[in-house]
CSV table of C-alpha atoms and ligand atoms in Angstrom, one decimal:
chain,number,residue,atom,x,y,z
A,22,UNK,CA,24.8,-12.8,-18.1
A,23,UNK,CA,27.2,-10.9,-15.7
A,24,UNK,CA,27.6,-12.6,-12.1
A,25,UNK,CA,26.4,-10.8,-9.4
A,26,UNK,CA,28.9,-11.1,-6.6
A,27,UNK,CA,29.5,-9.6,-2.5
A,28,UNK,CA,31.5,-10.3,0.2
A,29,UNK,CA,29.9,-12.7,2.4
A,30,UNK,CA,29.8,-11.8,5.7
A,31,UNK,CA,32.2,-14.0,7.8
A,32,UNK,CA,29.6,-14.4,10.2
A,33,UNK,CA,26.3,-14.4,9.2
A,34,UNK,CA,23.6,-11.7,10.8
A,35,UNK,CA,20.1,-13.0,12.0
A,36,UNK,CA,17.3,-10.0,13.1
A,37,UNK,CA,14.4,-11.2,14.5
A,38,UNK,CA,11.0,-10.9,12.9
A,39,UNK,CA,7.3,-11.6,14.0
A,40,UNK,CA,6.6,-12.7,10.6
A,41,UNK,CA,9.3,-14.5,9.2
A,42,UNK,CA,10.8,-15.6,12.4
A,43,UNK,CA,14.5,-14.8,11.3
A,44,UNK,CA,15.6,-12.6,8.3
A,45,UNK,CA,18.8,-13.7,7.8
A,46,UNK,CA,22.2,-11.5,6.1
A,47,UNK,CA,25.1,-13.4,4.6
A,48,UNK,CA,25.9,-10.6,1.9
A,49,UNK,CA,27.8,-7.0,3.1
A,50,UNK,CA,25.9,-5.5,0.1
A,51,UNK,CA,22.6,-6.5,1.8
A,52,UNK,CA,24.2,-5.3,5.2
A,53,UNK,CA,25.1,-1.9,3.9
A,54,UNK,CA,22.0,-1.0,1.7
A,55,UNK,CA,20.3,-1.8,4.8
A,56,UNK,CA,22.5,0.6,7.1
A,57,UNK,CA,22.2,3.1,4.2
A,58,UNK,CA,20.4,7.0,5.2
A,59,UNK,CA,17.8,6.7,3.4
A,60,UNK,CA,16.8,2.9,4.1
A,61,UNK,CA,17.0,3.8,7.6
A,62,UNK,CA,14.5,6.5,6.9
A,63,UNK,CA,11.7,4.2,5.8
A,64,UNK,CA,11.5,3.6,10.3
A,65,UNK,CA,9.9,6.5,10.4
A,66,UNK,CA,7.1,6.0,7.7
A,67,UNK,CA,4.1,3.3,8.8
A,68,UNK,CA,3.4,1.0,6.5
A,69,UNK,CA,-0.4,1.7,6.3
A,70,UNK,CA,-0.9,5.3,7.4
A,71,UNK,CA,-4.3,6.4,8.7
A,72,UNK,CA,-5.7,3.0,8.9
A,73,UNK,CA,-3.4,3.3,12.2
A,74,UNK,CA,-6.7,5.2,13.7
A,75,UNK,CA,-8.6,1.9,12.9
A,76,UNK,CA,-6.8,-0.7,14.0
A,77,UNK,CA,-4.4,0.8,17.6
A,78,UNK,CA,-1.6,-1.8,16.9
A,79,UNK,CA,-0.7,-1.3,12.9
A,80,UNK,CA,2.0,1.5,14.0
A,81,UNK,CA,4.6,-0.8,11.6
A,82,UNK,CA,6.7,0.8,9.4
A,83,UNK,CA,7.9,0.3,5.6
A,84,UNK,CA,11.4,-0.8,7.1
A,85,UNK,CA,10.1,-4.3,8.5
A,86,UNK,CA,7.8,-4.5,5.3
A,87,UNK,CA,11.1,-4.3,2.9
A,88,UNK,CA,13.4,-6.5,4.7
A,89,UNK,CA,10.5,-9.3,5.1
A,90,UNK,CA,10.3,-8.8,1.7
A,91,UNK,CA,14.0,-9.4,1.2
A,92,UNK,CA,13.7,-12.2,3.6
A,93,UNK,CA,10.8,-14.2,1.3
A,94,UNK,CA,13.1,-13.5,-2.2
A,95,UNK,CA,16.0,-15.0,-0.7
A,96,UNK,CA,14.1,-17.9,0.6
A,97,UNK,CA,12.5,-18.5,-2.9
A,98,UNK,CA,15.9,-18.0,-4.4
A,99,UNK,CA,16.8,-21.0,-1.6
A,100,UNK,CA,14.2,-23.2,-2.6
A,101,UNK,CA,15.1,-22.7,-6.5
A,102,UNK,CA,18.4,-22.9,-7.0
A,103,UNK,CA,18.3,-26.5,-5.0
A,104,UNK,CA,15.1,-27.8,-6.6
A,105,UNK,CA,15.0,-26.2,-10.1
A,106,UNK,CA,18.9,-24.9,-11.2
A,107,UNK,CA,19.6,-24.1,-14.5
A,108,UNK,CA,22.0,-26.3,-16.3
A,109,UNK,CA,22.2,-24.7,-20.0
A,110,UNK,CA,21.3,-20.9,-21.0
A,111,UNK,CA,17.1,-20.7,-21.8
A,112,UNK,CA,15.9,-24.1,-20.2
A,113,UNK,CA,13.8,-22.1,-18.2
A,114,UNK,CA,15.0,-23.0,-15.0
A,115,UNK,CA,16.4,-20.6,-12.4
A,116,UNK,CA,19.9,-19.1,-12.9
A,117,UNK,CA,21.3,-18.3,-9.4
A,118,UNK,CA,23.6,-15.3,-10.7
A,119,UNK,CA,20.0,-13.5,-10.1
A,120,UNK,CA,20.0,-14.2,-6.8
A,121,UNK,CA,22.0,-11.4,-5.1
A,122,UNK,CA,20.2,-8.5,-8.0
A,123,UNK,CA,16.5,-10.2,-7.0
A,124,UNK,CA,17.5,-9.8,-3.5
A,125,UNK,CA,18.7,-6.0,-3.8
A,126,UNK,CA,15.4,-5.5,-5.9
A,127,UNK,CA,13.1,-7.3,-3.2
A,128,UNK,CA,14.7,-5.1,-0.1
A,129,UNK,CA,14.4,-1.8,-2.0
A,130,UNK,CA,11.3,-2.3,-3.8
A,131,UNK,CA,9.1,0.8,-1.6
A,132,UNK,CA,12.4,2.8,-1.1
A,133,UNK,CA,10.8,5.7,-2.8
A,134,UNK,CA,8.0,6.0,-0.5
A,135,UNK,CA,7.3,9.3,1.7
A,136,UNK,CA,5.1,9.9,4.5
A,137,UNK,CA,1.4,8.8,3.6
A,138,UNK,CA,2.3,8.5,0.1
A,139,UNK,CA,-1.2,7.8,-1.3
A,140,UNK,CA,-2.7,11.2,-0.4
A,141,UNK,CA,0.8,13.2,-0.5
A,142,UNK,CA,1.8,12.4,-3.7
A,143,UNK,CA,-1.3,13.1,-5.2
A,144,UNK,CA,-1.4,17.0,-4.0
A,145,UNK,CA,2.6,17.7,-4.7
A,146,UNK,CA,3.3,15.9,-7.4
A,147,UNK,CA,5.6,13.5,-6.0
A,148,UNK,CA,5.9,10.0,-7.5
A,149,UNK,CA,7.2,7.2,-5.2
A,150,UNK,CA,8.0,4.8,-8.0
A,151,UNK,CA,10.4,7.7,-10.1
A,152,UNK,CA,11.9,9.0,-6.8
A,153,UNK,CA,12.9,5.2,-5.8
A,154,UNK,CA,14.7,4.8,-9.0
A,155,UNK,CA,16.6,8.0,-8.1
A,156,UNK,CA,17.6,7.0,-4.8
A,157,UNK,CA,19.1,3.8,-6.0
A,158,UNK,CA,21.3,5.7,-9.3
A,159,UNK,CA,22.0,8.8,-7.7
A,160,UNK,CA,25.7,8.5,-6.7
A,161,UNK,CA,25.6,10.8,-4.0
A,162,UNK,CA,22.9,8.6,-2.3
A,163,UNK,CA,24.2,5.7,0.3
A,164,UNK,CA,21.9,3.0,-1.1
A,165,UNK,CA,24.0,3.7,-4.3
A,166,UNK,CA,27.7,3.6,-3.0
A,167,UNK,CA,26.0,0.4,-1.3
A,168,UNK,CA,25.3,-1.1,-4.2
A,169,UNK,CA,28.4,-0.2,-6.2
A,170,UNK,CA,30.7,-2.3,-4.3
A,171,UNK,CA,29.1,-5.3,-6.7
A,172,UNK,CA,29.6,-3.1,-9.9
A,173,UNK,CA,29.3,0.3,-11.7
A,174,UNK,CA,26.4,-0.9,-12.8
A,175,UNK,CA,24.4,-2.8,-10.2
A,176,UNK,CA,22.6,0.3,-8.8
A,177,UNK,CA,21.0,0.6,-12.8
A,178,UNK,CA,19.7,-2.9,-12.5
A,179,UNK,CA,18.6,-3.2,-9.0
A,180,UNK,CA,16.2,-0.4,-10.4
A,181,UNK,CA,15.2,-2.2,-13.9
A,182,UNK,CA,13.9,-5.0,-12.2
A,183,UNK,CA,11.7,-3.0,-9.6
A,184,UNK,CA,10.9,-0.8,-13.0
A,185,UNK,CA,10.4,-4.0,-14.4
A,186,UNK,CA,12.3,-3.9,-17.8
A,187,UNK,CA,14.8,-6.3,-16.5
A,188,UNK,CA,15.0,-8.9,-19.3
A,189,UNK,CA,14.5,-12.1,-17.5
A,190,UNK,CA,10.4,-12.2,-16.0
A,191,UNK,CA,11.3,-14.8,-13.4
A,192,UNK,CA,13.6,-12.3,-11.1
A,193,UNK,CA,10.7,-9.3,-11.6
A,194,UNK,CA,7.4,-11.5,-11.1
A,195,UNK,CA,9.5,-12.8,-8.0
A,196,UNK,CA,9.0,-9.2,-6.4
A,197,UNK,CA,6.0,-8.1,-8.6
A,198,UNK,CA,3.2,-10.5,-9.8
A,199,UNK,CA,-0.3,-11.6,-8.1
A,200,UNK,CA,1.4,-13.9,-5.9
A,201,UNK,CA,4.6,-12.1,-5.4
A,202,UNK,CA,6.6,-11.3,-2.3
A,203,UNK,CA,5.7,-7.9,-2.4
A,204,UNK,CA,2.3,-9.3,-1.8
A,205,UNK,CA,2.9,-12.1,0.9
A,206,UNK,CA,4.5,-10.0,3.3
A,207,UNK,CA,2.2,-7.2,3.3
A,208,UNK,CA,-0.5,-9.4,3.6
A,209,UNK,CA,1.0,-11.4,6.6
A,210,UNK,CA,2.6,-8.6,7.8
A,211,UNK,CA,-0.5,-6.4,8.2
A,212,UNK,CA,-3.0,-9.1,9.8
A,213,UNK,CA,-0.5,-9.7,12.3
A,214,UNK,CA,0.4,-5.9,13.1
A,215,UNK,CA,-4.0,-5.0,12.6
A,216,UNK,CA,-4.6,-8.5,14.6
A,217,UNK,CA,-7.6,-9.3,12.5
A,218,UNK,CA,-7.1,-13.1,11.3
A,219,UNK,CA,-7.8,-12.6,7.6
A,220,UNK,CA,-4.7,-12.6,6.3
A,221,UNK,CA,-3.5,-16.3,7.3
A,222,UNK,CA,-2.7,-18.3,4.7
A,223,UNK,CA,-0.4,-21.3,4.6
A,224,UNK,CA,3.0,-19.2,3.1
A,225,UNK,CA,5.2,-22.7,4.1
A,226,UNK,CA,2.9,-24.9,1.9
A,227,UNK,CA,2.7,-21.8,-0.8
A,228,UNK,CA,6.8,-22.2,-0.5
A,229,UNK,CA,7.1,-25.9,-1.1
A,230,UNK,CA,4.8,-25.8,-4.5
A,231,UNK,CA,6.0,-22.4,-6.8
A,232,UNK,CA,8.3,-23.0,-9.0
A,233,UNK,CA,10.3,-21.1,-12.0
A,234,UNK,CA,9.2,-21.6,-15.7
A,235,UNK,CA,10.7,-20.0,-18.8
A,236,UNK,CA,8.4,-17.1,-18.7
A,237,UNK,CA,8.1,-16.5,-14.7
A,238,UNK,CA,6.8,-17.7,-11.7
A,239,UNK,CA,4.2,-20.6,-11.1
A,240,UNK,CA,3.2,-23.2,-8.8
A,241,UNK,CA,2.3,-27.2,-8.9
A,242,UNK,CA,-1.4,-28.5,-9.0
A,243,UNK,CA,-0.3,-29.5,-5.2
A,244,UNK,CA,-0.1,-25.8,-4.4
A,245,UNK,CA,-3.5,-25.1,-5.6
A,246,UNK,CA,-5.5,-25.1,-2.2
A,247,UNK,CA,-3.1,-23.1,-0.5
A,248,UNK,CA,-2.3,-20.2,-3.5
A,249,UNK,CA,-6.3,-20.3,-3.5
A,250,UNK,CA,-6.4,-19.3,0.0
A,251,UNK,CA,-4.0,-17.0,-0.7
A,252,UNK,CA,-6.3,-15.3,-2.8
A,253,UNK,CA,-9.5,-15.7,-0.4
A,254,UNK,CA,-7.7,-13.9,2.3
A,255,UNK,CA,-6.2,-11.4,0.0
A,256,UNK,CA,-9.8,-10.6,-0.7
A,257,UNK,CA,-11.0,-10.6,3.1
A,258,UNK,CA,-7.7,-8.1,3.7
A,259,UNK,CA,-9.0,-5.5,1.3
A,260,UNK,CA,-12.7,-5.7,2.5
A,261,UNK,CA,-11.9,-5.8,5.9
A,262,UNK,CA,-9.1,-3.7,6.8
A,263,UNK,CA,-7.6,-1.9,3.0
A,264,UNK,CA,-11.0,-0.4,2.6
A,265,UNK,CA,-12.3,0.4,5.8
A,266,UNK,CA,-14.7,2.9,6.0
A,267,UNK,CA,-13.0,4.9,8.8
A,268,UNK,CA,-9.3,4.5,7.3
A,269,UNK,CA,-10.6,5.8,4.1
A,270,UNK,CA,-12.4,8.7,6.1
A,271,UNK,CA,-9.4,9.6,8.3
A,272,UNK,CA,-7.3,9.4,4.3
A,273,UNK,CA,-10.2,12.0,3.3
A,274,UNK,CA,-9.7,14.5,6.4
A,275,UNK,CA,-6.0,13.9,5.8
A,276,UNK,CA,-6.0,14.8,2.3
A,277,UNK,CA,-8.3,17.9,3.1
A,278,UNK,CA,-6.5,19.0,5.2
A,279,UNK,CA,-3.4,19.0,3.5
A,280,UNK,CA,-5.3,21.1,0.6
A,281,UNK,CA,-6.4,23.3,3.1
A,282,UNK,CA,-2.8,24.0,4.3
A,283,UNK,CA,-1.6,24.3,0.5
A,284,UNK,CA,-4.3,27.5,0.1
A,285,UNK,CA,-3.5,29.0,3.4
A,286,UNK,CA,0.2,28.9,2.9
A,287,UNK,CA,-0.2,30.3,-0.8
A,288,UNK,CA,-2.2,33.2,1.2
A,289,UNK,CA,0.8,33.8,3.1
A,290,UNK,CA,-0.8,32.4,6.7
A,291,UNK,CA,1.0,29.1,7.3
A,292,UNK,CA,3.1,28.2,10.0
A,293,UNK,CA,5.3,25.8,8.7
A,294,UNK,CA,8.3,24.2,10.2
A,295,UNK,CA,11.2,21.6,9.5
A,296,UNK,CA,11.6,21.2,5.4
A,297,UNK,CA,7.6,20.9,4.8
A,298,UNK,CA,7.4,24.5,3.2
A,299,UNK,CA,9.4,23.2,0.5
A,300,UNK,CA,6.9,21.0,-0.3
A,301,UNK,CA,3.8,23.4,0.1
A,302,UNK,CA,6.1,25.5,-2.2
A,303,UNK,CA,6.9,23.2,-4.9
A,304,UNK,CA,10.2,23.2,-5.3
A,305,UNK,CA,11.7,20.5,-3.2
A,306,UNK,CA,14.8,18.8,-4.0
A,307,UNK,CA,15.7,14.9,-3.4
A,308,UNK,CA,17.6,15.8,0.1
A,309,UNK,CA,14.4,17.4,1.6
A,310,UNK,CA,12.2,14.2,0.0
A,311,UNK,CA,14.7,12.7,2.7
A,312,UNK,CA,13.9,14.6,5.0
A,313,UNK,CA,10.1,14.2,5.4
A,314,UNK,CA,8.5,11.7,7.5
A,315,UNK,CA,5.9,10.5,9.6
A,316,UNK,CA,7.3,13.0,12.6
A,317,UNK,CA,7.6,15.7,10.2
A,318,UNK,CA,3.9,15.7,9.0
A,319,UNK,CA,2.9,15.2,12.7
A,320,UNK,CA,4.7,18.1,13.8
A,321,UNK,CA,3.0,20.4,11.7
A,322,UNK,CA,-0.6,18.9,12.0
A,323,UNK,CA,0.0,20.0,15.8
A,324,UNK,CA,1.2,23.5,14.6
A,325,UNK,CA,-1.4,23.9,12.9
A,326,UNK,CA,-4.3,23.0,15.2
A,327,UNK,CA,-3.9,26.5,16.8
A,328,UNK,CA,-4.0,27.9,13.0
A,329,UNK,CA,-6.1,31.0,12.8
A,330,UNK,CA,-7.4,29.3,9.5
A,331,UNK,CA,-10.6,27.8,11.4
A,332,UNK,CA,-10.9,25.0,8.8
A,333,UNK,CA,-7.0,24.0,8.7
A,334,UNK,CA,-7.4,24.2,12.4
A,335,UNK,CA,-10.3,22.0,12.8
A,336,UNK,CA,-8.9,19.4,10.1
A,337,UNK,CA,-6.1,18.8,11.7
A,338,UNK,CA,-7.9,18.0,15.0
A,339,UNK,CA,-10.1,15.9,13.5
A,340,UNK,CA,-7.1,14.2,12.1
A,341,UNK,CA,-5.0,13.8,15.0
A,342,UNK,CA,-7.4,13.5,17.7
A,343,UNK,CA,-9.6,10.8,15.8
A,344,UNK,CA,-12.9,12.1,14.6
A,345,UNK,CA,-13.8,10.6,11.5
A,346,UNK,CA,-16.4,12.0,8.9
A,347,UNK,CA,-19.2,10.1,8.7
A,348,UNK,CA,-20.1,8.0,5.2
A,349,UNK,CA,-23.0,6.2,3.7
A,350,UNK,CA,-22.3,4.2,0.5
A,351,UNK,CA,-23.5,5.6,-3.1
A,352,UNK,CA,-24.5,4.6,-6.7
A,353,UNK,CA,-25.8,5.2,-9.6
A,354,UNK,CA,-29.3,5.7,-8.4
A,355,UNK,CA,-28.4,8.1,-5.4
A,356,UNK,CA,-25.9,9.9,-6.6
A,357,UNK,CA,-28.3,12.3,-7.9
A,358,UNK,CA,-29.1,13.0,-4.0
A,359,UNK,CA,-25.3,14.3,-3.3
A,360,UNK,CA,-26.2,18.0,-4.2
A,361,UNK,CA,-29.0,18.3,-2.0
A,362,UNK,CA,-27.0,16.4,1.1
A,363,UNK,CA,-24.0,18.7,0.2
A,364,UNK,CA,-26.6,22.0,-0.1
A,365,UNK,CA,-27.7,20.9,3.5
A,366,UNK,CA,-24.3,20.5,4.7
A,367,UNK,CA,-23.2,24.3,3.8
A,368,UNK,CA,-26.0,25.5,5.2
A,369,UNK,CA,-25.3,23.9,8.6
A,370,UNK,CA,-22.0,26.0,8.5
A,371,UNK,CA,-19.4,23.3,6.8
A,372,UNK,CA,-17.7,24.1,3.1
A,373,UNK,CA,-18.8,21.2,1.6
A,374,UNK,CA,-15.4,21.9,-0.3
A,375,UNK,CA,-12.8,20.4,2.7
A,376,UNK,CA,-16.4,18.4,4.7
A,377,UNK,CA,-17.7,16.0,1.8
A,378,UNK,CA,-16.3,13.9,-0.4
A,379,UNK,CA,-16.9,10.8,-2.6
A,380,UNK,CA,-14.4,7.8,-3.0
A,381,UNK,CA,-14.3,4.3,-3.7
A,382,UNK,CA,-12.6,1.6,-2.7
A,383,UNK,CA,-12.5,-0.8,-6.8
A,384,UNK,CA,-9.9,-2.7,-6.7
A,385,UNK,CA,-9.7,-6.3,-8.0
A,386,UNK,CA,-8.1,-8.6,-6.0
A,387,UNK,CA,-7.5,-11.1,-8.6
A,388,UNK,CA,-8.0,-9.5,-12.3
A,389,UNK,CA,-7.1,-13.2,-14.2
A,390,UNK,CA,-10.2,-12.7,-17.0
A,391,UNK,CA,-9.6,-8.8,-17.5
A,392,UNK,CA,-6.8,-9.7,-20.4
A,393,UNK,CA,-6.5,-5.5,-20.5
A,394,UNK,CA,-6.2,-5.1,-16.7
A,395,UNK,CA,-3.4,-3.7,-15.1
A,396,UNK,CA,-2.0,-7.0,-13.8
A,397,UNK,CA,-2.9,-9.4,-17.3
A,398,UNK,CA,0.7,-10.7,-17.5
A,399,UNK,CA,1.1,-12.1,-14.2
A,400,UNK,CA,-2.0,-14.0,-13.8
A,401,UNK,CA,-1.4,-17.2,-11.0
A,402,UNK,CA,-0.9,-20.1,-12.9
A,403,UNK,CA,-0.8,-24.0,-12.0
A,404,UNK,CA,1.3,-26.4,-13.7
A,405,UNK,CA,0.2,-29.7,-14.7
A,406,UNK,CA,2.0,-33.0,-14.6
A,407,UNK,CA,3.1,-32.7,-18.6
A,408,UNK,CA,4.2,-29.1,-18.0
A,409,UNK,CA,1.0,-27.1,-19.3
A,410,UNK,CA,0.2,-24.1,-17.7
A,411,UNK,CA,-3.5,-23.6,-16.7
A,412,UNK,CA,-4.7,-19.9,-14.8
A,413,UNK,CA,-6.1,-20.3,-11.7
A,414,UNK,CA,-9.3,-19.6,-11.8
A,415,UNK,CA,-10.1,-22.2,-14.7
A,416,UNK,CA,-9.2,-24.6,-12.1
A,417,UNK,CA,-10.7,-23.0,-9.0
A,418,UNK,CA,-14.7,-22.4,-8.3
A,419,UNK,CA,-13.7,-20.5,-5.6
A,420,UNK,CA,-11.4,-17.6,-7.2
A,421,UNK,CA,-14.0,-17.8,-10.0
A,422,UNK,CA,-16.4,-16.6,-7.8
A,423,UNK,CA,-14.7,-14.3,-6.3
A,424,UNK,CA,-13.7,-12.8,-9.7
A,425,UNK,CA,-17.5,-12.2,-10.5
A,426,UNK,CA,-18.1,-10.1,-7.8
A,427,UNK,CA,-18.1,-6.3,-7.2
A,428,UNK,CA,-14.9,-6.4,-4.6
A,429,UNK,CA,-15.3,-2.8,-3.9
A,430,UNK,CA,-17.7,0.3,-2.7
A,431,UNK,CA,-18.6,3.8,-3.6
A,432,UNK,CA,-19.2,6.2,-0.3
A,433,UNK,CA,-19.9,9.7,0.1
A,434,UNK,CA,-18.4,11.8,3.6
A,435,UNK,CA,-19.7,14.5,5.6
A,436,UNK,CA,-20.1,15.7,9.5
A,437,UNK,CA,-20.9,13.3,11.9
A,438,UNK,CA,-22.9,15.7,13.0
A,439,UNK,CA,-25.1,16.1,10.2
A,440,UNK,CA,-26.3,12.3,11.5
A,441,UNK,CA,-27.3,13.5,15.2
A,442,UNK,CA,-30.8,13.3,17.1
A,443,UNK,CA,-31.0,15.7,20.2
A,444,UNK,CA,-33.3,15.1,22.8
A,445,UNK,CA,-33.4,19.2,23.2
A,446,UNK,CA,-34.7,21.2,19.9
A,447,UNK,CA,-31.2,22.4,18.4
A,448,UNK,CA,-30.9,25.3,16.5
A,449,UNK,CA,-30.0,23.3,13.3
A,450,UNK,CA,-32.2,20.6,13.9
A,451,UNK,CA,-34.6,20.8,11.1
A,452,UNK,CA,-31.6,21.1,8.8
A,453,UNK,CA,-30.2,17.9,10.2
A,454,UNK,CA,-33.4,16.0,10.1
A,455,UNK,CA,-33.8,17.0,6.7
A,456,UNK,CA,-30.5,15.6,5.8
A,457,UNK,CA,-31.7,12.3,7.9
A,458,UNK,CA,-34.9,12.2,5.6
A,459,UNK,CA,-32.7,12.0,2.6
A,460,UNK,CA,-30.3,9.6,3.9
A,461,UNK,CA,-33.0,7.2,5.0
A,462,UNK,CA,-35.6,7.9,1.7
A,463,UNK,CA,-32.8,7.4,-0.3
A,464,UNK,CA,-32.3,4.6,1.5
A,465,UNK,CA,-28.5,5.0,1.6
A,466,UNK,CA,-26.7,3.0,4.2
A,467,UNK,CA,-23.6,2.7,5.8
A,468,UNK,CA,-22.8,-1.0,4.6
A,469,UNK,CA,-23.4,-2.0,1.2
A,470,UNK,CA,-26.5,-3.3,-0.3
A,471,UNK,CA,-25.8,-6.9,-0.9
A,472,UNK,CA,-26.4,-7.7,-4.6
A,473,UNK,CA,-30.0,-9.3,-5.4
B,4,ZN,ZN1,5.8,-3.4,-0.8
């Protein structure tokens, strides 16, 4: 096991945070990663995107999300090498040589994220996790001479253990698990910045009961009321704010829009400016994924408003001045009614192409029985008093029941208009109160059906 070793600081640095309270530095490694370009960048990128035109104050940015995740590793680190150090090689306890890699790991974990990520990477073919792993072993990157000062080969296993194929599981499911601290900052961190209350749960008490076993991360039967609140408002977060029905409409007009741009500027039409073009282009190198950020996006949306694409130039409007598409939520049964809505909606003078769309919102907050699911090997797990490990929801009613429900919906998007009732006869009325007869025969409704 190679040590991990930095200078210490002589004196330590403290930055204030409305989470955490403090996030303390002792290490110059931490110090200069953090002062690093392209940490610096992440300033400019908000942490949640659109959902910004739901909830006014969630303007925060991936910075504060990385270094409160920093922040909670070194505390667990803290609270494990005093309570449960290692005294002979595979007891299963926690080897503090890990600390200063877990650490590194835990502050660069999103470092590969760009502007929007979730609908930009999807349309050009960018890949947050792959261009993280190059900012941290590229040598002409400052992250990397940052990280060099430990060893040659730091930078390589700062990245193997947010690519997960370090070798020990206790140093990766500290920054990736279902109750990581990936997870309990971003939780915490975006209840407090959205100021809905969901999000609370008792991180101090969650702190005092985890614990490191041979094959990762757990926590004591004492810890069990407070990790299951930690899954309850885990579950109210996505419901309430991850998968509001606005957000997701402004990430649908956003991601039109963007499509829209892509065929005007393959036509020859766009205005583009700063390093976007690239991008639109497809041949973008590492230095102009550097480049782009919240501001850059922004500048062009305004650009583009005065596009004499009518579409692109309507999009973006929509987008930056705040007018959602409407949505009603789908299944099975009424999906059969979206060519007939979408027929409707051309005719009104909307391609249904860039003004509909269907997505849903499945996600699982807590996949412990799906032994195939994406998360099956880092399920939350209790330890008893004679060291058996039991998953949480054998042991909790609660999570069970939340495990058995359908967490997520299905919604289809179109023109607010479609949805309007003049007082004065419209030339497109009958179109729109056709549409209205369909919505309300098909009985489809803006909130889900509740389950019989
Ligand atoms: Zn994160």
């Amino acid at each position: 096991m190679p040590k991990f070793q930095s200078k210490k600081l002589t004196k330590e640095v403290v930055l204030r945070d409305p989470v955490h309270d403090y996030i303390h530095i002792e290490d110059q490694v931490i110090l200069d990663v953090l002062q690093a370009k392209e940490f610096q960048r992440m300033r400019r990128i908000k942490q949640l995107g659109p959902l910004a035109y739901v909830f006014p104050g969630a303007t925060h940015t991936r910075f504060e999300h990385n270094l409160g995740v920093y922040e909670l590793t070194r505390k667990i680190c803290n609270i494990f090498a005093v309570k449960f150090p290692s005294q002979h090689r595979g007891d299963g306890l926690w080897d503090d040589n890990n600390r200063l890699l877990v650490e590194c790991a835990g502050l660069l974990h999103d470092i590969g994220h760009g502007p929007y990520s979730h609908t930009f990477e999807h349309l050009f073919d960018t890949n947050h996790e792959k261009i993280g792993q190059r900012i941290i072993t590229d040598p002409h990157t400052e992250v990397n001479q940052a990280l060099r000062q430990v060893s040659p080969i730091f930078p390589e296993q700062v990245a193997s253990v947010i690519a997960k194929t370090y070798p020990n599981q206790q140093v990766i499911k500290m920054i990736s698990s279902q109750a990581d601290a990936d997870r309990m900052d971003y939780l915490k961190r975006d209840a407090y910045f959205t100021g809905v209350t969901y999000g609370e749960f008792d991180l101090s008490r969650i702190l005092q009961e985890i614990r490191p076993y041979k094959n990762g991360i757990c926590f004591t039967m004492a810890g069990m009321h407070a990790v299951e609140d930690y899954v309850v408002s885990r579950y109210q977060m996505y419901q309430q704010v991850y998968f509001h029905r606005v957000g997701r409409s402004m990430e649908v007009i956003l991601k039109h829009l963007l499509e829209r741009a892509k065929t005007v500027y393959q036509q020859g039409a766009l205005q583009v400016t700063l390093n976007l073009g690239k991008f639109l282009a497809g041949n973008w190198t590492l230095d102009d994924y550097l480049k782009l950020d919240d501001g850059v996006m922004e500048s062009n949306f305004l650009l583009w408003t005065e596009s004499s694409d009518p579409i692109l130039a309507d999009l973006t409007s929509c987008y930056l001045f705040r007018k959602p598409l409407e949505s009603v939520c789908i299944d099975e049964e009424t999906k059969n009614l979206l060519p007939k809505l979408k027929d409707l909606i051309k005719q009104a003078g909307f391609d249904p192409q860039y003004y509909t769309d269907t997505n849903s919102a499945f996600d699982e907050p807590y996949d412990a029985y799906k032994p195939s699911g994406k998360n099956a090997n880092s399920q939350i797990e209790l330890m008893q008093t004679d060291g058996q490990l039991i998953e949480l929801s054998q042991l909790s009613p609660l999570v069970r029941a939340l495990n058995g429900t359908i967490q997520g919906d299905e919604r289809f998007f179109f023109p607010k208009i479609m949805m309007s009732k003049n007082e004065e006869p419209q030339i497109f009325d009958p179109l729109y109160q056709q549409f209205q007869r369909y919505i309300k025969n098909g009985k489809l409704r803006y909130l889900r059906r509740p389950k019989k």
